[in-house]
Coordinates of C-alpha atoms and ligand atoms in Angstrom, one line a residue:
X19 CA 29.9 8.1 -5.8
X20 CA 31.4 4.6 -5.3
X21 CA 29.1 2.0 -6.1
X22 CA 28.2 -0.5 -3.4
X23 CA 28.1 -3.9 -4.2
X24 CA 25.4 -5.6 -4.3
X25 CA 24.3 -9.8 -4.6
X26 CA 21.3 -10.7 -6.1
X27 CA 19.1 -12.7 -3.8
X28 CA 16.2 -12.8 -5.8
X29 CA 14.9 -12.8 -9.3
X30 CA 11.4 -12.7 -10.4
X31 CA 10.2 -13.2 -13.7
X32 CA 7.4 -10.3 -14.0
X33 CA 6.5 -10.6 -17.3
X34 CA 7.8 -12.7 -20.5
X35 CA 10.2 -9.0 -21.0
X36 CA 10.2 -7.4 -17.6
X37 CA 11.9 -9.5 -14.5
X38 CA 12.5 -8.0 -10.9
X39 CA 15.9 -8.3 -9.3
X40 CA 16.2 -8.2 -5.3
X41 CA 19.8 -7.1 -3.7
X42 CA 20.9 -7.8 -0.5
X43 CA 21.2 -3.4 0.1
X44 CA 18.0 -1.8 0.9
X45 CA 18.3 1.9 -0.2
X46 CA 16.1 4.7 1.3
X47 CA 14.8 6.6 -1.5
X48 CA 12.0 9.0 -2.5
X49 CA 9.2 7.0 -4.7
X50 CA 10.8 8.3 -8.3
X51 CA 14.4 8.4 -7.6
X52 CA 16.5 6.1 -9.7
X53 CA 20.1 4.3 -9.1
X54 CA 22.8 3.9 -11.9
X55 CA 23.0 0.3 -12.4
X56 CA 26.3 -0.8 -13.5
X57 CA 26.7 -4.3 -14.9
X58 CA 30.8 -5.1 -14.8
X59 CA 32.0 -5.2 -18.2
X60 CA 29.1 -3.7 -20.0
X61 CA 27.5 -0.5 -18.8
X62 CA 26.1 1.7 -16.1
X63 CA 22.5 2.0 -16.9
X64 CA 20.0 4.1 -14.8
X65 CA 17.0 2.2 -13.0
X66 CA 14.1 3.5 -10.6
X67 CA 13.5 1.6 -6.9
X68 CA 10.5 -0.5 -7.5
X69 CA 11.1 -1.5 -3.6
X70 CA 14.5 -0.4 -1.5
X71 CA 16.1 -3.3 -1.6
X72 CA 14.6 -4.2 -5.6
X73 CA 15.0 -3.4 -9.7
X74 CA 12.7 -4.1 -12.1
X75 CA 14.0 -4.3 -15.8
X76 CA 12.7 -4.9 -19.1
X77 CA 15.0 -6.1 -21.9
X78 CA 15.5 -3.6 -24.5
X79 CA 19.3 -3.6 -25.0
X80 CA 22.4 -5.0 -24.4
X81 CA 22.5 -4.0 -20.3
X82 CA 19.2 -4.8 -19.7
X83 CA 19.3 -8.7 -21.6
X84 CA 22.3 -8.5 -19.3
X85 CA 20.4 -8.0 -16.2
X86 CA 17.6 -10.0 -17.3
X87 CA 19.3 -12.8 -17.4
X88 CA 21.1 -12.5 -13.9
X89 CA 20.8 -15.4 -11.7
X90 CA 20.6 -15.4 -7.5
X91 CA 24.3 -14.8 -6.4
X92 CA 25.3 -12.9 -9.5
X93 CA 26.6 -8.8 -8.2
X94 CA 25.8 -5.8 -9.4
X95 CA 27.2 -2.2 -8.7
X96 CA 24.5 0.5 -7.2
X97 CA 25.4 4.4 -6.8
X98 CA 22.3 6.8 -5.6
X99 CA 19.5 7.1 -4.9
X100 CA 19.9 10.4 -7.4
X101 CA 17.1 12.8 -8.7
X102 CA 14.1 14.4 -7.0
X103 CA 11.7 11.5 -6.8
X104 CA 7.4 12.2 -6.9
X105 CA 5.7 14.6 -4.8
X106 CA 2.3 13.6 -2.6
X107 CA -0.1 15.9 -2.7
X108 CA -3.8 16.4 -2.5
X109 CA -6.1 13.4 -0.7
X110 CA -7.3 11.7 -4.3
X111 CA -4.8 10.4 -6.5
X112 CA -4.7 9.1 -10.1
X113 CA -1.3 6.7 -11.1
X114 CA -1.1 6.3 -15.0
X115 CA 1.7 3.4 -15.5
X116 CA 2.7 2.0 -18.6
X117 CA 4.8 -0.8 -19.2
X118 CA 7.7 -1.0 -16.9
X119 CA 6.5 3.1 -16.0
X120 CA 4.8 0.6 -12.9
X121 CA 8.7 0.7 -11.6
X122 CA 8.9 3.9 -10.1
X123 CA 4.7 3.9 -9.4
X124 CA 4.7 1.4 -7.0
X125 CA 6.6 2.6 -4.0
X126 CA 4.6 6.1 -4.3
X127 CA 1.5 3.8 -4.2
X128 CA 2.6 2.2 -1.4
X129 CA 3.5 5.5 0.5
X130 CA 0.0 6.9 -0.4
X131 CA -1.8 4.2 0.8
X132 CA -0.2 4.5 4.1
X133 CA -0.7 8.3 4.4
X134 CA -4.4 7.2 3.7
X135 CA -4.6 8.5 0.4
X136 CA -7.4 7.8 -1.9
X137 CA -5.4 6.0 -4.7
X138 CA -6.8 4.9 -8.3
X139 CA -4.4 3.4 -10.6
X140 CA -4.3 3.0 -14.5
X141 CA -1.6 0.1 -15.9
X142 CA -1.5 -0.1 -19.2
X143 CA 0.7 -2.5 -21.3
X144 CA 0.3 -4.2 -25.1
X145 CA -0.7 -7.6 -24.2
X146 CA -1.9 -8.4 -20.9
X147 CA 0.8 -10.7 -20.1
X148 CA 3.1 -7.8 -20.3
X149 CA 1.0 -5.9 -17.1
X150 CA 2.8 -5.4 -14.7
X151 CA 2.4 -5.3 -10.9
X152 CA -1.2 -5.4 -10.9
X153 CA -1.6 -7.5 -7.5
X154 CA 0.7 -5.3 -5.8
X155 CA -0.9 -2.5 -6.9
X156 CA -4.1 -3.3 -6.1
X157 CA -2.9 -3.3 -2.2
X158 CA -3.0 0.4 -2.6
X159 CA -6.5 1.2 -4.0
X160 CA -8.7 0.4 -7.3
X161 CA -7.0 -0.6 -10.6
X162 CA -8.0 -0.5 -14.0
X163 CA -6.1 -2.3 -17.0
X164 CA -5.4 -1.4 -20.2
X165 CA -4.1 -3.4 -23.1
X166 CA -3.7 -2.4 -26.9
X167 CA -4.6 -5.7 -28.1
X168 CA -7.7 -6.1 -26.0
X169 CA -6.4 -9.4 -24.6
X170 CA -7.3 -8.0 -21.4
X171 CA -9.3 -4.9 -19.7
X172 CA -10.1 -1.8 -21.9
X173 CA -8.9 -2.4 -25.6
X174 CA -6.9 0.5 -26.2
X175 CA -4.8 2.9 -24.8
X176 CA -4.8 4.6 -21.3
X177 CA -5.9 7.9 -22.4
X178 CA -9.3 6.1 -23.5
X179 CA -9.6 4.1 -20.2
X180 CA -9.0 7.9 -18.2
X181 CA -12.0 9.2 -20.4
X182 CA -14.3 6.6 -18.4
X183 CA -13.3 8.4 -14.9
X184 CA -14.0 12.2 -13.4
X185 CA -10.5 13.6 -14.3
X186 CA -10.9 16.8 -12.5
X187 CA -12.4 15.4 -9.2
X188 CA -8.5 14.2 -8.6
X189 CA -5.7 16.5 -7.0
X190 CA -2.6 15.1 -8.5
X191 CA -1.9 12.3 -11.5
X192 CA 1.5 10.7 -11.2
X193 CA 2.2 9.1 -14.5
X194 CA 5.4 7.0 -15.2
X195 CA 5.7 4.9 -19.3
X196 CA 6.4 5.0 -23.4
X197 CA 7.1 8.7 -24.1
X198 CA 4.2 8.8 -26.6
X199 CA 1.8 7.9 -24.1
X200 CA 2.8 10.2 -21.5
X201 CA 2.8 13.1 -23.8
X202 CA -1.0 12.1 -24.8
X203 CA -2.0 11.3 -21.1
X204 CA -0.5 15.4 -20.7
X205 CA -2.1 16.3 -24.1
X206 CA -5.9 14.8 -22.3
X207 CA -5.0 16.8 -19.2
X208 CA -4.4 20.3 -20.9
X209 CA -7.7 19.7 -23.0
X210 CA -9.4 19.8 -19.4
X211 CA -7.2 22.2 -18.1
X212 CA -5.9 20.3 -15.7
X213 CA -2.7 19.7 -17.0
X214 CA -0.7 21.6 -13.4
X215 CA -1.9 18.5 -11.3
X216 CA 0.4 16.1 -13.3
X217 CA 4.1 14.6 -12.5
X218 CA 5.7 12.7 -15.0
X219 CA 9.0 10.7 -14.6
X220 CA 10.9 10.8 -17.8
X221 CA 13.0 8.7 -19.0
X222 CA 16.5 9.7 -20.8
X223 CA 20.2 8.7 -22.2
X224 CA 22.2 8.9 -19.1
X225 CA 25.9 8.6 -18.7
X226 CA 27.0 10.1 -15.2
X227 CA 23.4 10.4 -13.7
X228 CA 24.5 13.1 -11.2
X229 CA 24.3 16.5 -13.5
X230 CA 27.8 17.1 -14.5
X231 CA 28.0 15.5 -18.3
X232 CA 24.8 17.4 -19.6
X233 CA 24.0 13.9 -22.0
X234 CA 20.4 14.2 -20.8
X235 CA 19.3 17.6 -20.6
X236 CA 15.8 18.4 -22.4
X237 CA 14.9 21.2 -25.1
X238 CA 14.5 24.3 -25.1
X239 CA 14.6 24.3 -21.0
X240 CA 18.6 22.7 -20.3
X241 CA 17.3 20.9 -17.7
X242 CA 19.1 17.8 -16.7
X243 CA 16.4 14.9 -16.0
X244 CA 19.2 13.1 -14.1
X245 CA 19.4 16.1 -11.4
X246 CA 16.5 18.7 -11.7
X247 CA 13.9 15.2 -12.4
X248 CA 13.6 12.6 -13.6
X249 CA 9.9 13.5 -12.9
X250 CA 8.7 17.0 -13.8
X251 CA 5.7 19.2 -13.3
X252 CA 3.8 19.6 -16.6
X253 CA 5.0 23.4 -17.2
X254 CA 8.3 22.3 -17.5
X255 CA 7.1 20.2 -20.5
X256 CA 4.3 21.1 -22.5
X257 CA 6.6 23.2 -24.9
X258 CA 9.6 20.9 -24.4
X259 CA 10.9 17.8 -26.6
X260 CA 8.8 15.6 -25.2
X261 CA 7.2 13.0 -27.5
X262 CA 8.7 14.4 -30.2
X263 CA 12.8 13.5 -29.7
X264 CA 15.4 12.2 -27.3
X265 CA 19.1 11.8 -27.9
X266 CA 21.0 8.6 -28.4
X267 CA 24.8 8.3 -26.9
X268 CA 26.3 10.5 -29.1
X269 CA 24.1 13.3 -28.6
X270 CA 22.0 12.4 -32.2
X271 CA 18.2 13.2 -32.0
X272 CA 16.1 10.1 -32.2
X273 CA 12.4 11.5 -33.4
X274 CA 9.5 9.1 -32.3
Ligands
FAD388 C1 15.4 7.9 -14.4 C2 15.3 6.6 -15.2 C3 14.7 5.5 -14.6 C4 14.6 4.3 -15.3 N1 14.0 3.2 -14.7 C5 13.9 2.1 -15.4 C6 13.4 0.9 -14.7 O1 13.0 1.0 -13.5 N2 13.3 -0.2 -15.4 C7 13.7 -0.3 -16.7 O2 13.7 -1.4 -17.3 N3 14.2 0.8 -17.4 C8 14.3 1.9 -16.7 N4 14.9 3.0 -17.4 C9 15.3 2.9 -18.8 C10 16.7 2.1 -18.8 O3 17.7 2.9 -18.2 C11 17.1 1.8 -20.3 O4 16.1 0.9 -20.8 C12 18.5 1.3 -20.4 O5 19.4 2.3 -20.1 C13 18.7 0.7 -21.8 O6 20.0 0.2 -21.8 P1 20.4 -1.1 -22.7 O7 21.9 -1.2 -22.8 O8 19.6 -2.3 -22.3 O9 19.8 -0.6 -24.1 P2 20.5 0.2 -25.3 O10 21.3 -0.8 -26.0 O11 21.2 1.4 -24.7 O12 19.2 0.7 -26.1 C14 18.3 -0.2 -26.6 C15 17.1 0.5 -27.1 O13 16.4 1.2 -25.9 C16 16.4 2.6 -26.1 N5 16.7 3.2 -24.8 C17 17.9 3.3 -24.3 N6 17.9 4.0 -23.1 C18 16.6 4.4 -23.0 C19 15.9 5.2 -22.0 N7 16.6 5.7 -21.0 N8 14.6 5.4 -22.2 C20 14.0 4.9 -23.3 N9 14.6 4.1 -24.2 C21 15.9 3.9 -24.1 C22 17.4 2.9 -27.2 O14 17.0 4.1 -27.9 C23 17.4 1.7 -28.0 O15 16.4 1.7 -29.0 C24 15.0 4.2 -16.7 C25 15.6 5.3 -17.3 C26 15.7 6.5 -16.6 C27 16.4 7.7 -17.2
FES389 S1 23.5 12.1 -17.2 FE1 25.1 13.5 -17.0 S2 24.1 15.4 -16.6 FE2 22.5 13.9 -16.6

C-alpha cells in the first residue's frame, strides 16, 4: 500500500496531448491492470501499464498537465499493479483502442503476439496526430486507423471502420477508449450477437483504487471497477450506466 518511488528516466511526447513517462521500477502486471499515480502535492490519479516500467498520459486535468509536464529526474509515487487486467482467449483477436484506450492495449498486444496469436488492431483518435502507438502496434499484427476528421485512415468512427471486417470470424475483441465509443463498439457487437466475446477496460473516478471507498462502483450491478475490473465482460454492462453517466468526486452523476 506504500507507494514506491519512482524517477522518471524518460519522457516521450506521443502525441501533441498524450506523452509517455518511463520510471526506473518495472512492475509485473497483467495487460489491463492500472497503478495509482500520485503526483506529491496534487493528487493520486489511476493509470494503466502501457509497458512495466512506463505511463502514458493525456492531459485532461489538473494531475495529468501535471504529469505531462514532468521532466527526466522528476519522482513520482506508484502503488499496484491493482484490478484484474484482460483475459487472452481464442487464436484471432480484434483490439479496438481509442485515444489514450491504446494504454492498456498495447502490452496485451504484445503478449498475444508472442503466444502466436492472430492479432488485428483498430486505433481510432480525432485527428491523426492524436493516434497513438500505431508503430508499436503494428509489431503485433495488422492495424487499421481511424480518425473523425478524416485527416487520416477511415473518416469516421471505429464502429464504421469494424463494419469493413468479418466481426464474427474473431474469438475475443478487447476494446480500451471514450465511454461513448465503447458503448457503440458493444452496441455493433450485440446487433451481431456477438456481444459475450468482448472485454472492455473502463474508466472511472477513483479515490483509494483497492475496493474499500466504493467512489467507483457502477449501476445497477455495485461493482467496483477498481477491484472486480477495470475491464469487464459485456454481461456485466449492457444494462449498466455505461455511456450514459459516471460520477464526479463528490459522487454527482455526470450524463454524457
Ligand atoms: C483503470 C483506469 C486506467 C486509466 N488509465 C489511464 C491511462 O493509461 N492514461 C491516461 O491518460 N488516463 C488514464 N485513466 C484516466 C485518468 O485516471 C484520468 O484522466 C485522471 O484521473 C484525470 O485526472 P486530472 O486531475 O488530470 O483531471 P480532473 O481534474 O480530475 O478531471 C478533468 C476532466 O477529466 C474527466 N475525468 C477525470 N477522471 C476521469 C476518468 N477516470 N475517466 C474519464 N474522464 C475523467 C473529468 O470528468 C473532467 O472533465 C485511467 C482511469 C482508470 C480508472
Ligand atoms: S476507488 Fe475506492 S472502491 Fe474503487
Amino acid at each position: 500500500m506504500i507507494p514506491h518511488n519512482a524517477v522518471i528516466t524518460e519522457v516521450i511526447q506521443q502525441t501533441p496531448t498524450i506523452t509517455t513517462l518511463k520510471t526506473d521500477i518495472k512492475l509485473e502486471a497483467l495487460p489491463g491492470q492500472f497503478v495509482m499515480v500520485w503526483v506529491r502535492g496534487l493528487d493520486e490519479v489511476p493509470m494503466a501499464l502501457s509497458h512495466p516500467d512506463s505511463i502514458t498520459v493525456q492531459r485532461v486535468g489538473e494531475a495529468t498537465v501535471a504529469l505531462s509536464g514532468m521532466r527526466v529526474g522528476d519522482s513520482i509515487g506508484i502503488r499496484g499493479p491493482f484490478g484484474n487486467g484482460f483475459q487472452l482467449k481464442g487464436t484471432r483477436i480484434m483490439l479496438i483502442a481509442g485515444g489514450v484506450g491504446g494504454a492498456p492495449l498495447l502490452p496485451l498486444a504484445l503478449l498475444a503476439h508472442a503466444k502466436r496469436l492472430d492479432v488485428t488492431t483498430i486505433i481510432g483518435a480525432r485527428t491523426g496526430n492524436e493516434l497513438l502507438f500505431e508503430q508499436p502496434f503494428s509489431q503485433s499484427g495488422s492495424v487499421s486507423v481511424a480518425t473523425d476528421d478524416g485527416s487520416k485512415g477511415y473518416h469516421g468512427f471505429v464502429t464504421g471502420l469494424m463494419d469493413r471486417f468479418d466481426l464474427e470470424s474473431f474469438d475475443q475483441f478487447y476494446v480500451c477508449g471514450p465511454e461513448l465509443m465503447m458503448k457503440n463498439v458493444l452496441n455493433m457487437l450485440q446487433v451481431k450477437g456477438i456481444e459475450m466475446r468482448s472485454q472492455l477496460s473502463l474508466h472511472r473516478y477513483f479515490k483509494c483504487g483497492i475496493g474499500v471507498c466504493g467512489a467507483c462502483t457502477i449501476d445497477p450491478s455495485g461493482q467496483r471497477v477498481c477491484k472486480d475490473g477495470p475491464v469487464f465482460q459485456a454481461d456485466m454492462l449492457i444494462y449498466s450506466e455505461l455511456g450514459k453517466y459516471h460520477r464526479d468526486a463528490t459522487g454527482k452523476k455526470i450524463v454524457y
